Every structure is written in structure tokens, then in C-alpha cells.
């Protein structure tokens, strides 16, 4: 049961992690520029 639950939750966790990474990278590089715009 724990394995099935973990495997079903894994894709969502990966998507959230990747989204957060991309968002932080974007904010780090373009945060000031998007704030000015």
C-alpha cells in the first residue's frame, strides 16, 4: 500500500519540484526586469 501511494504521488511531486525550480530560476534571472515591466 505505501509503495502504491508513493508511486501515485511521485509524478505530482516531480512536477511541483520542477515548476518551483523553473519559477525560482526565472525570478532570479528576470525578477527585476518583470518587476520593472
mmCIF file of N, CA and C in Angstrom:
data_model
loop_
_atom_site.group_PDB
_atom_site.id
_atom_site.type_symbol
_atom_site.label_atom_id
_atom_site.label_comp_id
_atom_site.label_asym_id
_atom_site.label_seq_id
_atom_site.Cartn_x
_atom_site.Cartn_y
_atom_site.Cartn_z
ATOM 1 N N UNK A 1 0.831 -1.211 0.000
ATOM 2 C CA UNK A 1 0.000 0.000 0.000
ATOM 3 C C UNK A 1 0.867 1.264 0.000
ATOM 4 N N UNK A 2 1.845 1.392 0.907
ATOM 5 C CA UNK A 2 2.697 2.598 0.892
ATOM 6 C C UNK A 2 3.409 2.788 -0.444
ATOM 7 N N UNK A 3 3.860 1.683 -1.055
ATOM 8 C CA UNK A 3 4.561 1.808 -2.333
ATOM 9 C C UNK A 3 3.629 2.342 -3.407
ATOM 10 N N UNK A 4 2.407 1.811 -3.456
ATOM 11 C CA UNK A 4 1.458 2.263 -4.469
ATOM 12 C C UNK A 4 1.130 3.736 -4.273
ATOM 13 N N UNK A 5 0.954 4.131 -3.019
ATOM 14 C CA UNK A 5 0.624 5.530 -2.738
ATOM 15 C C UNK A 5 1.795 6.434 -3.124
ATOM 16 N N UNK A 6 3.013 5.991 -2.798
ATOM 17 C CA UNK A 6 4.190 6.806 -3.102
ATOM 18 C C UNK A 6 4.347 6.952 -4.613
ATOM 19 N N UNK A 7 4.142 5.860 -5.355
ATOM 20 C CA UNK A 7 4.334 5.922 -6.798
ATOM 21 C C UNK A 7 3.262 6.790 -7.448
ATOM 22 N N UNK A 8 2.058 6.800 -6.875
ATOM 23 C CA UNK A 8 0.997 7.628 -7.450
ATOM 24 C C UNK A 8 1.232 9.097 -7.140
ATOM 25 N N UNK A 9 1.909 9.378 -6.024
ATOM 26 C CA UNK A 9 2.184 10.770 -5.653
ATOM 27 C C UNK A 9 3.470 11.288 -6.283
ATOM 28 N N UNK A 10 4.350 10.382 -6.702
ATOM 29 C CA UNK A 10 5.657 10.791 -7.218
ATOM 30 C C UNK A 10 5.543 11.742 -8.413
ATOM 31 N N UNK A 11 4.753 11.440 -9.434
ATOM 32 C CA UNK A 11 4.688 12.345 -10.593
ATOM 33 C C UNK A 11 4.288 13.758 -10.205
ATOM 34 N N UNK A 12 3.313 13.891 -9.330
ATOM 35 C CA UNK A 12 2.868 15.224 -8.912
ATOM 36 C C UNK A 12 3.993 15.941 -8.170
ATOM 37 N N UNK A 13 4.711 15.216 -7.307
ATOM 38 C CA UNK A 13 5.817 15.835 -6.567
ATOM 39 C C UNK A 13 6.897 16.305 -7.531
ATOM 40 N N UNK A 14 7.182 15.487 -8.560
ATOM 41 C CA UNK A 14 8.215 15.859 -9.534
ATOM 42 C C UNK A 14 7.786 17.111 -10.286
ATOM 43 N N UNK A 15 6.518 17.165 -10.680
ATOM 44 C CA UNK A 15 6.022 18.330 -11.416
ATOM 45 C C UNK A 15 6.126 19.578 -10.551
ATOM 46 N N UNK A 16 5.728 19.456 -9.283
ATOM 47 C CA UNK A 16 5.784 20.613 -8.378
ATOM 48 C C UNK A 16 7.231 21.052 -8.186
ATOM 49 N N UNK A 17 8.128 20.077 -7.999
ATOM 50 C CA UNK A 17 9.538 20.413 -7.791
ATOM 51 C C UNK A 17 10.115 21.113 -9.011
ATOM 52 N N UNK A 18 9.838 20.574 -10.199
ATOM 53 C CA UNK A 18 10.365 21.186 -11.419
ATOM 54 C C UNK A 18 9.780 22.571 -11.620
ATOM 55 N N UNK A 19 8.480 22.713 -11.349
ATOM 56 C CA UNK A 19 7.840 24.027 -11.509
ATOM 57 C C UNK A 19 8.473 25.039 -10.572
ATOM 58 N N UNK A 20 8.724 24.620 -9.323
ATOM 59 C CA UNK A 20 9.344 25.539 -8.362
ATOM 60 C C UNK A 20 10.758 25.912 -8.798
ATOM 61 N N UNK A 21 11.502 24.921 -9.327
ATOM 62 C CA UNK A 21 12.867 25.205 -9.788
ATOM 63 C C UNK A 21 12.839 26.203 -10.935
ATOM 64 N N UNK A 22 11.962 25.964 -11.908
ATOM 65 C CA UNK A 22 11.870 26.859 -13.062
ATOM 66 C C UNK A 22 11.443 28.248 -12.616
ATOM 67 N N UNK A 23 10.475 28.302 -11.711
ATOM 68 C CA UNK A 23 9.985 29.602 -11.239
ATOM 69 C C UNK A 23 11.089 30.350 -10.506
ATOM 70 N N UNK A 24 11.862 29.663 -9.674
ATOM 71 C CA UNK A 24 12.926 30.343 -8.927
ATOM 72 C C UNK A 24 14.027 30.797 -9.876
ATOM 73 N N UNK A 25 14.349 29.984 -10.884
ATOM 74 C CA UNK A 25 15.354 30.392 -11.864
ATOM 75 C C UNK A 25 14.875 31.607 -12.639
ATOM 76 N N UNK A 26 13.624 31.589 -13.053
ATOM 77 C CA UNK A 26 13.061 32.707 -13.816
ATOM 78 C C UNK A 26 13.057 33.971 -12.972
ATOM 79 N N UNK A 27 12.638 33.846 -11.706
ATOM 80 C CA UNK A 27 12.600 35.015 -10.822
ATOM 81 C C UNK A 27 14.012 35.521 -10.550
ATOM 82 N N UNK A 28 14.977 34.620 -10.442
ATOM 83 C CA UNK A 28 16.348 35.030 -10.181
ATOM 84 C C UNK A 28 16.935 35.799 -11.349
ATOM 85 N N UNK A 29 16.633 35.366 -12.582
ATOM 86 C CA UNK A 29 17.227 35.995 -13.761
ATOM 87 C C UNK A 29 16.426 37.197 -14.233
ATOM 88 N N UNK A 30 15.103 37.093 -14.142
ATOM 89 C CA UNK A 30 14.251 38.114 -14.749
ATOM 90 C C UNK A 30 13.346 38.806 -13.737
ATOM 91 N N UNK A 31 13.540 38.522 -12.454
ATOM 92 C CA UNK A 31 12.656 39.085 -11.435
ATOM 93 C C UNK A 31 12.631 40.599 -11.471
ATOM 94 N N UNK A 32 13.813 41.213 -11.516
ATOM 95 C CA UNK A 32 13.884 42.675 -11.526
ATOM 96 C C UNK A 32 13.250 43.221 -12.798
ATOM 97 N N UNK A 33 13.555 42.574 -13.923
ATOM 98 C CA UNK A 33 13.032 43.048 -15.200
ATOM 99 C C UNK A 33 11.513 42.958 -15.227
ATOM 100 N N UNK A 34 10.950 41.836 -14.768
ATOM 101 C CA UNK A 34 9.487 41.703 -14.782
ATOM 102 C C UNK A 34 8.845 42.650 -13.778
ATOM 103 N N UNK A 35 9.561 42.970 -12.686
ATOM 104 C CA UNK A 35 9.022 43.947 -11.736
ATOM 105 C C UNK A 35 8.960 45.325 -12.389
ATOM 106 N N UNK A 36 9.994 45.662 -13.161
ATOM 107 C CA UNK A 36 10.016 46.967 -13.838
ATOM 108 C C UNK A 36 8.947 47.024 -14.924
ATOM 109 N N UNK A 37 8.721 45.896 -15.587
ATOM 110 C CA UNK A 37 7.695 45.870 -16.627
ATOM 111 C C UNK A 37 6.316 45.809 -15.986
#
